[in-house]
PDB file of C-alpha atoms in Angstrom:
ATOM      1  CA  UNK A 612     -75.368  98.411  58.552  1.00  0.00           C
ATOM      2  CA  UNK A 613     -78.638  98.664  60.819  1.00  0.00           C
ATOM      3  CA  UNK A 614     -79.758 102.630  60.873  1.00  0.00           C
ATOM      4  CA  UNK A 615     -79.597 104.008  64.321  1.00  0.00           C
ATOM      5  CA  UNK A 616     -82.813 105.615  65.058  1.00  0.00           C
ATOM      6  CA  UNK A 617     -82.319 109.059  66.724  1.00  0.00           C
ATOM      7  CA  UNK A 618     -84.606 111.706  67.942  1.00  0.00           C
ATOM      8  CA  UNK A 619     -82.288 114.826  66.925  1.00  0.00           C
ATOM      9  CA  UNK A 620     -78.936 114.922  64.842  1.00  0.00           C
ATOM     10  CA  UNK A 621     -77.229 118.059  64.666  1.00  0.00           C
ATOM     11  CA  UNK A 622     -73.893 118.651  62.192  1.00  0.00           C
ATOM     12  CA  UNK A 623     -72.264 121.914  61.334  1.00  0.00           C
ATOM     13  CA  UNK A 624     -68.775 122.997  59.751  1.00  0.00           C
ATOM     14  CA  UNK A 625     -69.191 120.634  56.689  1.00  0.00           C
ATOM     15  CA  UNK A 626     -67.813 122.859  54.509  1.00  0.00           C
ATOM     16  CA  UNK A 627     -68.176 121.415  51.477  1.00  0.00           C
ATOM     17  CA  UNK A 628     -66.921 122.763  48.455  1.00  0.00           C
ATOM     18  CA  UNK A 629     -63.701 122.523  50.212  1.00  0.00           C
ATOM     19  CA  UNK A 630     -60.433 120.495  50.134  1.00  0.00           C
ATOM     20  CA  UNK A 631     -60.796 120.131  53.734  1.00  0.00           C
ATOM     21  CA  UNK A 632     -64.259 118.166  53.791  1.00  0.00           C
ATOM     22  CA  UNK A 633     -64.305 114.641  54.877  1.00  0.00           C
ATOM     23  CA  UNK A 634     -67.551 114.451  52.763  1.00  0.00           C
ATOM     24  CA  UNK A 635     -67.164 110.147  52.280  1.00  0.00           C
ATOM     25  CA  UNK A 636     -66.653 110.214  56.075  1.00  0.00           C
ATOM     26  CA  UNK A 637     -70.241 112.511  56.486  1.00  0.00           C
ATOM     27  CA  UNK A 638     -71.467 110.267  53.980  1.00  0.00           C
ATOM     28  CA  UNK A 639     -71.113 107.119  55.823  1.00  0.00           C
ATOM     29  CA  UNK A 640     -72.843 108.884  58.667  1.00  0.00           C
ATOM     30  CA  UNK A 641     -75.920 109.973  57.461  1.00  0.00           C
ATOM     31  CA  UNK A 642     -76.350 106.789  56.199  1.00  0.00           C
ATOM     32  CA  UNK A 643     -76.111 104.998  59.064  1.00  0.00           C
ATOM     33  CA  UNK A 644     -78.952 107.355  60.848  1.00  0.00           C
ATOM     34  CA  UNK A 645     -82.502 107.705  60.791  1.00  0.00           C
ATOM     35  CA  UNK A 646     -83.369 110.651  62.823  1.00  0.00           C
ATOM     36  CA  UNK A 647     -86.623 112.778  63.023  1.00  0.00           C
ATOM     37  CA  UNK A 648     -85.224 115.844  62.545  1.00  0.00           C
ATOM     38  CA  UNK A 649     -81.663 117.158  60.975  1.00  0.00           C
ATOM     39  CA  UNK A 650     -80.585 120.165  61.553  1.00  0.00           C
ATOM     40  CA  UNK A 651     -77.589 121.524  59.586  1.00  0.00           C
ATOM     41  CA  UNK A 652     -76.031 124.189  61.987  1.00  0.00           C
ATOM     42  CA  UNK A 653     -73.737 126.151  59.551  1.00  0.00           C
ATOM     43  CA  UNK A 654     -70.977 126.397  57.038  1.00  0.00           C
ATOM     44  CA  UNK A 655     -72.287 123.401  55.300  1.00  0.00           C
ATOM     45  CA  UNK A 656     -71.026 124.799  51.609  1.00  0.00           C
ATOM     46  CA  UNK A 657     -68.214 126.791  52.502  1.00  0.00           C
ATOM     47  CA  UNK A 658     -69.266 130.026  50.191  1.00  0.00           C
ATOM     48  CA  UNK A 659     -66.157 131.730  51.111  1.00  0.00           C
ATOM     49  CA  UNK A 660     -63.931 129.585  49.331  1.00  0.00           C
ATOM     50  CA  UNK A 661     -67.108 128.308  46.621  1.00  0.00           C
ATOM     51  CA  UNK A 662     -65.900 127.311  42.938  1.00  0.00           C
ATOM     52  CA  UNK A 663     -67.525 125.514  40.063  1.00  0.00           C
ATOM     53  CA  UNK A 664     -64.063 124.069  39.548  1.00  0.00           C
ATOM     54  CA  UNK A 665     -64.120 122.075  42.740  1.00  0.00           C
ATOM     55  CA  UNK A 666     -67.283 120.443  44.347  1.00  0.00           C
ATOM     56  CA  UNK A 667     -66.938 116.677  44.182  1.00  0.00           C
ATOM     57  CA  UNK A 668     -69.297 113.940  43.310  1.00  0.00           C
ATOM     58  CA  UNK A 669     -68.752 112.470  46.863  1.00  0.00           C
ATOM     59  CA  UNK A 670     -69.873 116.389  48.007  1.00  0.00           C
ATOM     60  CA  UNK A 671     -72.381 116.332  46.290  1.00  0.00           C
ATOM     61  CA  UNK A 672     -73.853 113.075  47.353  1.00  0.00           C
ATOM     62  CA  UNK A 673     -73.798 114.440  50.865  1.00  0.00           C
ATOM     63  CA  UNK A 674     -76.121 117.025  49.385  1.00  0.00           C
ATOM     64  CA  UNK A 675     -78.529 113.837  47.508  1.00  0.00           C
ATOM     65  CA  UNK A 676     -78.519 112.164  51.071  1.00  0.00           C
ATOM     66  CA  UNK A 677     -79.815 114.775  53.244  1.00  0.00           C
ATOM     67  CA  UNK A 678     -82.603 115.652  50.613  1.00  0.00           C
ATOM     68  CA  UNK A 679     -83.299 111.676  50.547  1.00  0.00           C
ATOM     69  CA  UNK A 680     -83.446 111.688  54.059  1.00  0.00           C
ATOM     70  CA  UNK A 681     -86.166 114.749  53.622  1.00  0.00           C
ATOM     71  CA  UNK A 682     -87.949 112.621  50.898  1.00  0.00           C
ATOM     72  CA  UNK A 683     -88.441 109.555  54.097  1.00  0.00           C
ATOM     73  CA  UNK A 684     -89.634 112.069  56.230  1.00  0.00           C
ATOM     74  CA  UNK A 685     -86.720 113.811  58.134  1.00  0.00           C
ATOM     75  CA  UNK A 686     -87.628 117.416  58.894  1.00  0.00           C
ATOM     76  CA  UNK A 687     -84.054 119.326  58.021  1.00  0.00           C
ATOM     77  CA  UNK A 688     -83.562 122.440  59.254  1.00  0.00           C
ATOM     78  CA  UNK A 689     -80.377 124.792  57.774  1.00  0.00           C
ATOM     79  CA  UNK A 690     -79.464 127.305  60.034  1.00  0.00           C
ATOM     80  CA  UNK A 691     -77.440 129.795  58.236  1.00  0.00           C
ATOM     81  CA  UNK A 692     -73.230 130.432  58.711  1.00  0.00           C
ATOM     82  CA  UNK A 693     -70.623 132.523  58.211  1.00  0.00           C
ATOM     83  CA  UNK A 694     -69.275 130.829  55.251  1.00  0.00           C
ATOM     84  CA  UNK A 695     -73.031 130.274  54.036  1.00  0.00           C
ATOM     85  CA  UNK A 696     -74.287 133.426  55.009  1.00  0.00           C
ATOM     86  CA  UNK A 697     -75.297 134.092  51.216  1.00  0.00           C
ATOM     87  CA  UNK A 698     -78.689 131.786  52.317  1.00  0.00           C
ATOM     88  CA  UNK A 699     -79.714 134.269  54.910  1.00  0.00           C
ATOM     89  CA  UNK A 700     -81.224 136.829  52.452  1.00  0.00           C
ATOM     90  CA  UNK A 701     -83.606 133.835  52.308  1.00  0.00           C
ATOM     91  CA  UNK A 702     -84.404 133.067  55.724  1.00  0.00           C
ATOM     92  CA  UNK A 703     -87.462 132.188  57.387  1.00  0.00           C
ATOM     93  CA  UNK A 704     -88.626 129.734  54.698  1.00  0.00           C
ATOM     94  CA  UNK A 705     -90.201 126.557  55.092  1.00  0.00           C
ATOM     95  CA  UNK A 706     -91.025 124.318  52.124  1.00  0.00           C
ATOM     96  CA  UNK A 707     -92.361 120.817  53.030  1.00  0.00           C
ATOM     97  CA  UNK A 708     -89.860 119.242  55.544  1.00  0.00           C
ATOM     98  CA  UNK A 709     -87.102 121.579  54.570  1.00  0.00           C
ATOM     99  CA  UNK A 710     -86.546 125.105  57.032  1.00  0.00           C
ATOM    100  CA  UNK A 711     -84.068 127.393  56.504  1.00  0.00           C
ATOM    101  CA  UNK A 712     -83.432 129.871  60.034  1.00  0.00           C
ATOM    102  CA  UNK A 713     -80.440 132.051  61.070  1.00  0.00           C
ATOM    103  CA  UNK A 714     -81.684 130.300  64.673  1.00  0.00           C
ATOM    104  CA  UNK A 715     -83.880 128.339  66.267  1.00  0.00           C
ATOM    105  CA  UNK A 716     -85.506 127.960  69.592  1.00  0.00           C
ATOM    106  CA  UNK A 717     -87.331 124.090  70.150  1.00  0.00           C
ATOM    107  CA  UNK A 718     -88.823 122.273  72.772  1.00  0.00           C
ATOM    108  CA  UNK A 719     -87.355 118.766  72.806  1.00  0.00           C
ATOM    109  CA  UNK A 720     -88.958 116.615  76.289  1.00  0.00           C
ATOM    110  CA  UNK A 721     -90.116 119.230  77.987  1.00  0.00           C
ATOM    111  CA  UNK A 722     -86.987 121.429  77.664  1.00  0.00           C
ATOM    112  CA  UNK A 723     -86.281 124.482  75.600  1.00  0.00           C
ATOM    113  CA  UNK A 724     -83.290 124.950  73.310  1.00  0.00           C
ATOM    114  CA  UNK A 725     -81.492 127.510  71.348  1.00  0.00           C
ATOM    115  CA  UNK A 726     -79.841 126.471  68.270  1.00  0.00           C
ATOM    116  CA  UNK A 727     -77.652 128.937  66.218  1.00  0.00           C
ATOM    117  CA  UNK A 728     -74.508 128.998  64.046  1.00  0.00           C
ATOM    118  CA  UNK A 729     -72.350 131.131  66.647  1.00  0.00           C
ATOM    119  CA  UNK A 730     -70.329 133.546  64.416  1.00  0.00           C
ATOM    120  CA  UNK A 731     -72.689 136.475  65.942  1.00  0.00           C
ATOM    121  CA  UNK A 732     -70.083 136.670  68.827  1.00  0.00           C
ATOM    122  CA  UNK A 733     -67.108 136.456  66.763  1.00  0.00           C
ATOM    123  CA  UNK A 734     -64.995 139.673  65.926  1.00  0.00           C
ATOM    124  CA  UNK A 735     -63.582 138.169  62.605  1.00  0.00           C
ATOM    125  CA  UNK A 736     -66.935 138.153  60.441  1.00  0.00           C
ATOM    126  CA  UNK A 737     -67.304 141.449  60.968  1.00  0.00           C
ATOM    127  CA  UNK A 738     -66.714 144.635  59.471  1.00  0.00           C
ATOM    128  CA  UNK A 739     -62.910 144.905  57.898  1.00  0.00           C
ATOM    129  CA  UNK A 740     -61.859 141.555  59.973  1.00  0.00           C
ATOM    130  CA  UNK A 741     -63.904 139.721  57.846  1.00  0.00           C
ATOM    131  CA  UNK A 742     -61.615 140.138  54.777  1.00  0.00           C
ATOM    132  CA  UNK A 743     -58.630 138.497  56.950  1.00  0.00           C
ATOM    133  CA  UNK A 744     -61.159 136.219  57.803  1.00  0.00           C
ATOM    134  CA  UNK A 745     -61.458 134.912  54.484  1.00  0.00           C
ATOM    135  CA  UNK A 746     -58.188 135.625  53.712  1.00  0.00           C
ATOM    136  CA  UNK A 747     -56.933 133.150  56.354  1.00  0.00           C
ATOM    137  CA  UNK A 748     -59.829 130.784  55.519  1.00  0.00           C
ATOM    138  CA  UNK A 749     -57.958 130.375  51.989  1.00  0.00           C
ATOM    139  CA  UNK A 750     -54.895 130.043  53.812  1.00  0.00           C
ATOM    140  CA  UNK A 751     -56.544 127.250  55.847  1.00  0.00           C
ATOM    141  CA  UNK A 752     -57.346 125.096  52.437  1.00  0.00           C
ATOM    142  CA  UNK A 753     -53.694 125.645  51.661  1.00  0.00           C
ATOM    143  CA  UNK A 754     -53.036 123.766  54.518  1.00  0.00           C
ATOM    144  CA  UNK A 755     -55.273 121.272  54.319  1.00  0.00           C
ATOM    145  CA  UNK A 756     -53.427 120.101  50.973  1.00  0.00           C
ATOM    146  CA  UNK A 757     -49.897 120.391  52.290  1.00  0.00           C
ATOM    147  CA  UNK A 758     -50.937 118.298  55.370  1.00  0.00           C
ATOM    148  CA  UNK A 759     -52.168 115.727  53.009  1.00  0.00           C
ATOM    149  CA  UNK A 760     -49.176 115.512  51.297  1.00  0.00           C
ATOM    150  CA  UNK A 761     -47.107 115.287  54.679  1.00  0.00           C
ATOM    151  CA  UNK A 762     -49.446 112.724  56.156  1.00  0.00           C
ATOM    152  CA  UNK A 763     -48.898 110.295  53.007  1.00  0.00           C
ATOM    153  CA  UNK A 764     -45.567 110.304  53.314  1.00  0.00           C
ATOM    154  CA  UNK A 765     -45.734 109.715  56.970  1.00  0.00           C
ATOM    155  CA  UNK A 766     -47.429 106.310  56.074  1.00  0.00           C
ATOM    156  CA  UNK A 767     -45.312 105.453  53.690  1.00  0.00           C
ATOM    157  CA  UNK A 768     -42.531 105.410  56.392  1.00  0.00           C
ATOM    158  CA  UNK A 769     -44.468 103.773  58.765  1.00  0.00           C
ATOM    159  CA  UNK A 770     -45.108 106.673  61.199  1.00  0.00           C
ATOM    160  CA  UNK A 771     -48.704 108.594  62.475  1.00  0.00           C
ATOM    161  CA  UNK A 772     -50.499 111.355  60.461  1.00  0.00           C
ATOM    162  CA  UNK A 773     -49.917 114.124  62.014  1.00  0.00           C
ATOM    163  CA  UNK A 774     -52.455 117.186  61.746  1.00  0.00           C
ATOM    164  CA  UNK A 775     -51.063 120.498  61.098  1.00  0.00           C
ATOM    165  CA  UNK A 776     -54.521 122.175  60.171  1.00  0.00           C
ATOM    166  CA  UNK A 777     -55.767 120.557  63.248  1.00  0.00           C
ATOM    167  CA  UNK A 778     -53.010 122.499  65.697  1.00  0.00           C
ATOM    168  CA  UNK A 779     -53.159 125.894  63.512  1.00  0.00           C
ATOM    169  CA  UNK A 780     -57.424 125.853  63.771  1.00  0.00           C
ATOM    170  CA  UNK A 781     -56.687 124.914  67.638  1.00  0.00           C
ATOM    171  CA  UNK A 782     -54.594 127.761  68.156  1.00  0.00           C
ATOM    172  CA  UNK A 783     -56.561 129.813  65.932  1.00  0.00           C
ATOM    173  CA  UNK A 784     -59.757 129.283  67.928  1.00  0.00           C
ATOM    174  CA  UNK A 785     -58.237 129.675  71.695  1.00  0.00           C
ATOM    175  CA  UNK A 786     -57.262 133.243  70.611  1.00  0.00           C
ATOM    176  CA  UNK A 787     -60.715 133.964  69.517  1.00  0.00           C
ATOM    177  CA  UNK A 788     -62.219 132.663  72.735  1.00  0.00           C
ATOM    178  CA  UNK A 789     -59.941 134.103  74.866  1.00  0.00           C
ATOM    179  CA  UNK A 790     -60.855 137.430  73.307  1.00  0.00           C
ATOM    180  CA  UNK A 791     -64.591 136.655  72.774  1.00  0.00           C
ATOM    181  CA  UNK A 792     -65.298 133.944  75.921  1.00  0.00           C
ATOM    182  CA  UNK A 793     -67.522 132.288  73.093  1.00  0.00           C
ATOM    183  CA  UNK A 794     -68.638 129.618  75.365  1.00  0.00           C
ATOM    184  CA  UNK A 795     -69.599 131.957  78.320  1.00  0.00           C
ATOM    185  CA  UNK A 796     -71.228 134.481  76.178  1.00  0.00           C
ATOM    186  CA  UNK A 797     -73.643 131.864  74.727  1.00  0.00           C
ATOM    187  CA  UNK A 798     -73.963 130.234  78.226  1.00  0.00           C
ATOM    188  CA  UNK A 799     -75.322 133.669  79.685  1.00  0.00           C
ATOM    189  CA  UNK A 800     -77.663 134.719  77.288  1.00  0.00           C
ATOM    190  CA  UNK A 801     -79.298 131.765  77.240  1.00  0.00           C
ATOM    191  CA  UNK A 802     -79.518 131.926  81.097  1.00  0.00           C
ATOM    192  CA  UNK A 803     -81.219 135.545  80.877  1.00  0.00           C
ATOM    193  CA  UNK A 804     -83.362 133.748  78.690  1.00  0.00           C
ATOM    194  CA  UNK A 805     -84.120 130.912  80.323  1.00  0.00           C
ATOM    195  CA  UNK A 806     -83.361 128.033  78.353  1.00  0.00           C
ATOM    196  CA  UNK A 807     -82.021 124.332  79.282  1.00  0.00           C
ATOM    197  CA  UNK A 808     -79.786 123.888  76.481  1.00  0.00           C
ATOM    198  CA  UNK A 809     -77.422 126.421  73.607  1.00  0.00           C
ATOM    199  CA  UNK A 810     -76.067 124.385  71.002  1.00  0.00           C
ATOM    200  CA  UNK A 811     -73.818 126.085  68.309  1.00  0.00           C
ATOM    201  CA  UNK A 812     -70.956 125.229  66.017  1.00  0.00           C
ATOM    202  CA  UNK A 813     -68.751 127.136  64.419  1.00  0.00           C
ATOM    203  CA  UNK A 814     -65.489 126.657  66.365  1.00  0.00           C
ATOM    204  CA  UNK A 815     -64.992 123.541  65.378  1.00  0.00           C
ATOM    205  CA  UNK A 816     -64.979 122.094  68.873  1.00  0.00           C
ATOM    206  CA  UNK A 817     -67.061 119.558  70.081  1.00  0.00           C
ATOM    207  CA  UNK A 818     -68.040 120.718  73.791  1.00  0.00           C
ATOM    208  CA  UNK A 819     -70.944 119.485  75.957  1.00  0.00           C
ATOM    209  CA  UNK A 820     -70.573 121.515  79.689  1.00  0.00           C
ATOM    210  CA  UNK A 821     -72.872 122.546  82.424  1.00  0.00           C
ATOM    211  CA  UNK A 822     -72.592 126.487  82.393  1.00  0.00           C
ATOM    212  CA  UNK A 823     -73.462 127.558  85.927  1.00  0.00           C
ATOM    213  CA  UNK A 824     -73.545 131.697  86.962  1.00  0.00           C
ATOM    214  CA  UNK A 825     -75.464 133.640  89.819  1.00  0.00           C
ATOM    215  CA  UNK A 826     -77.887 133.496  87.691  1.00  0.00           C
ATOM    216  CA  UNK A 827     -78.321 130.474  86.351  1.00  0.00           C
ATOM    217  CA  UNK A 828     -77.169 127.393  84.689  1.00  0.00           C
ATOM    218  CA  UNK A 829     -77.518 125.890  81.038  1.00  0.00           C
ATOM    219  CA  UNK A 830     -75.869 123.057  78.938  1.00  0.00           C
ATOM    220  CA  UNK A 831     -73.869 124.195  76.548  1.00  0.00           C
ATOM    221  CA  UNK A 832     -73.033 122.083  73.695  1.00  0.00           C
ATOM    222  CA  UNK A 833     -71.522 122.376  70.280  1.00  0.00           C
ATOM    223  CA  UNK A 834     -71.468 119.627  67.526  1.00  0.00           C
ATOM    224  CA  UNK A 835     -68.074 120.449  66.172  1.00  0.00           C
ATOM    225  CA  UNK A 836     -67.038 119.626  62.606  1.00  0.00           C
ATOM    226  CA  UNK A 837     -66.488 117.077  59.662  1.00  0.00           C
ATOM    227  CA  UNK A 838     -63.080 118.721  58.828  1.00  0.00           C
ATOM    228  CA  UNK A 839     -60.812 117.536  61.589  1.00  0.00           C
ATOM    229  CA  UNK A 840     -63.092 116.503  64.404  1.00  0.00           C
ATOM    230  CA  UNK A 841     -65.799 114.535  62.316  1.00  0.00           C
ATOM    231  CA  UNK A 842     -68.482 115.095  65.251  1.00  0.00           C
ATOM    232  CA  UNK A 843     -72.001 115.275  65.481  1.00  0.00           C
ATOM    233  CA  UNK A 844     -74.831 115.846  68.685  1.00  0.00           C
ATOM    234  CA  UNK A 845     -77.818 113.193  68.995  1.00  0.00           C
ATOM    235  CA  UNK A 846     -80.398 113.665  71.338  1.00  0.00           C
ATOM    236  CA  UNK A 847     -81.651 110.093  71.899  1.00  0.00           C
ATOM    237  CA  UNK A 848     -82.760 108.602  75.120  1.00  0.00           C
ATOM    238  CA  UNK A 849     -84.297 111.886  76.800  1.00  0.00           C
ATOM    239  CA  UNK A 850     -80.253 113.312  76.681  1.00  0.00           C
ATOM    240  CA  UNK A 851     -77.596 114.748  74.460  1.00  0.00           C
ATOM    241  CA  UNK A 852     -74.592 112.545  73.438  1.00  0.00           C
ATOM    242  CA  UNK A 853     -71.447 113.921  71.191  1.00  0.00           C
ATOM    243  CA  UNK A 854     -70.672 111.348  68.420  1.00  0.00           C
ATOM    244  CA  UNK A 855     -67.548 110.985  67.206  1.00  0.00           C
ATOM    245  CA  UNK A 856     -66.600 108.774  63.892  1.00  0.00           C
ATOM    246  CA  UNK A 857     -64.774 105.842  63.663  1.00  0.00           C
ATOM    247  CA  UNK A 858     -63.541 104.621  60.514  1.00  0.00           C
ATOM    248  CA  UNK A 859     -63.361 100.810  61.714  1.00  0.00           C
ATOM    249  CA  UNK A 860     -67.023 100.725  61.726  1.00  0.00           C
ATOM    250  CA  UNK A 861     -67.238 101.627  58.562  1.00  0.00           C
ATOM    251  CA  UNK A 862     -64.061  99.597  57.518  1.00  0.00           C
ATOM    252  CA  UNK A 863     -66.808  97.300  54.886  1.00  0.00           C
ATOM    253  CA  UNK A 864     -68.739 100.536  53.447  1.00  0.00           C
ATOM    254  CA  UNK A 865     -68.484 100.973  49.607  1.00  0.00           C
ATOM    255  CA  UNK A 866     -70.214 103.825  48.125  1.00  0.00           C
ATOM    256  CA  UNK A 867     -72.344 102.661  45.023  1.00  0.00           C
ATOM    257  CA  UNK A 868     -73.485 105.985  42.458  1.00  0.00           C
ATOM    258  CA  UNK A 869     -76.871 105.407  42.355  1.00  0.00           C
ATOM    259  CA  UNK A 870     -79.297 108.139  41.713  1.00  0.00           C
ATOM    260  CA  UNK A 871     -81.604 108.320  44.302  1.00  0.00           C
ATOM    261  CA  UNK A 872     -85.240 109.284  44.062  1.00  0.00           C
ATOM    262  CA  UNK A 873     -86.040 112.246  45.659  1.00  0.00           C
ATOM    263  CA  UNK A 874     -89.663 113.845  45.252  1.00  0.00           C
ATOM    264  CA  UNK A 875     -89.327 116.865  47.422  1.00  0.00           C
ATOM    265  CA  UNK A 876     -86.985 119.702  45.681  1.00  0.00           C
ATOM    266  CA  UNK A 877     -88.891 122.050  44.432  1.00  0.00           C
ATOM    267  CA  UNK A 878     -87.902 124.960  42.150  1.00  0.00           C
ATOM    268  CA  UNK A 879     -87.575 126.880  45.140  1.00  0.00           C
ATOM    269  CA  UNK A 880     -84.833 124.639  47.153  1.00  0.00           C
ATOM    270  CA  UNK A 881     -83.095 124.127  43.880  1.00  0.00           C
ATOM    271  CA  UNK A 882     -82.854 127.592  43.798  1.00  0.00           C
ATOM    272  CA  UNK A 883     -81.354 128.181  47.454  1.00  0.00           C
ATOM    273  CA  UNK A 884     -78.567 125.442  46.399  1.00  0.00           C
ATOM    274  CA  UNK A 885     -77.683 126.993  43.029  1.00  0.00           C
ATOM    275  CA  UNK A 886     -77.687 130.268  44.993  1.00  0.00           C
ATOM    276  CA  UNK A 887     -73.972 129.426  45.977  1.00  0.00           C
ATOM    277  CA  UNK A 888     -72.571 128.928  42.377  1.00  0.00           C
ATOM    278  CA  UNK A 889     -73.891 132.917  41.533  1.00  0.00           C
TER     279      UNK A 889
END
């Protein structure tokens, strides 16, 4: 498969380390990319639910891609999450064409954007909330594995998948928003502030409006996740486009283990990764 050559990719909600990670599915996606900058918008290794018992070799060649794609001159930038807020004692650091932020603000044509994870304006990672947070996060991986289960016996019969973790994280998220008007909140400070575009994640759902107030008006977007929604944003073509995967163009992809040769981790990145297993 030809690489698509793309100005800006943006991914969040990997959440690898996880039984809910469609990291093959990510996989297949970087690889068919080539963009000038990455940037990894949070919860990318799910550090609330982290454990040396359980991180895949097709996780961790998600990982061995997006340094490979650093080592061929993609500038990645990790913006720090929720679930990977353990990286933002570290923030601030730039070490060749790796950056790790808790936000970013960058002029792309001509027009200034604000890129950050999102969890700042939601009530569950804070304070006591955040322990049912995690709690329910746990809960949520539970879930994934029943669904699993249910799905493959749905195929065996003949019938549809069906998507319990998909409805639960659905209604899950329209209580939040309803309580924290996520989209609104974002949309108006980055009126005051005068930007042309807010781009977060951490809802897990893909979104690209016009926000329009008295005072203002903004594009909001958000890039969604590779859990249920496998999603993505690409700025090509002086605009912002929402990807969404398709497995039938990926239907002849096989996945060979090679080692690949990567010449830019330094002791310092390799330390930011291992971080996650303290």
């Amino acid at each position: 498969m030809k690489k698509r050559s793309l100005d800006v990719a943006v991914i969040s909600d990997l959440h690898l380390g996880t039984y809910g990670a469609k990291a093959k599915e990510l996989l297949n996606y970087l690889r068919s990319i080539s963009p000038q900058m990455l940037i990894l918008n949070g919860d990318i290794i799910d550090g609330w639910q982290f454990s040396r018992h359980y991180f895949p070799s097709s996780h961790m060649a998600v990982l061995k891609e997006i340094l490979c794609m650093m080592s061929n001159g993609t500038r990645v930038i990790y913006i720090t999450g929720n679930h990977d807020e353990i990286m933002r004692k570290y923030c601030d650091i730039q070490v060749g064409n790796f950056q790790l932020t808790d936000k970013l603000v960058v002029e792309i044509n001509n027009k200034m954007t604000w890129i950050f994870h999102g969890d700042v304006f939601d009530n569950t990672t804070r304070g006591s909330a955040k322990f049912w947070a995690k709690l329910g996060s746990s809960g949520y991986g539970f879930l994934i594995l029943l669904n699993r289960f249910i799905s493959f016996l749905m195929k065996m019969i003949g019938r549809e998948r069906i998507s319990l973790s998909k409805a639960v994280m659905a209604g899950v998220n329209r209580a939040v928003t309803r309580i924290n008007d996520f989209e609104m909140t974002a949309a108006e400070i980055a009126i005051e502030k005068n930007y042309d575009y807010v781009i977060c994640g951490h809802i897990h759902q893909p979104q690209k409006r016009m926000v329009e107030t008295e005072k203002g008006s903004v594009m909001y977007l958000n890039s969604g996740d590779w859990v249920e929604h496998l999603t993505a944003l690409e700025f090509q073509h002086n605009d912002w486009h929402i990807y969404q995967y398709d497995e039938k163009e990926f239907a002849d992809t096989r996945h060979e283990h090679v080692q690949p040769v990567i010449n830019v981790v330094t002791d310092e990145v390799n330390f930011y990764v291992n971080s996650l297993a303290g």
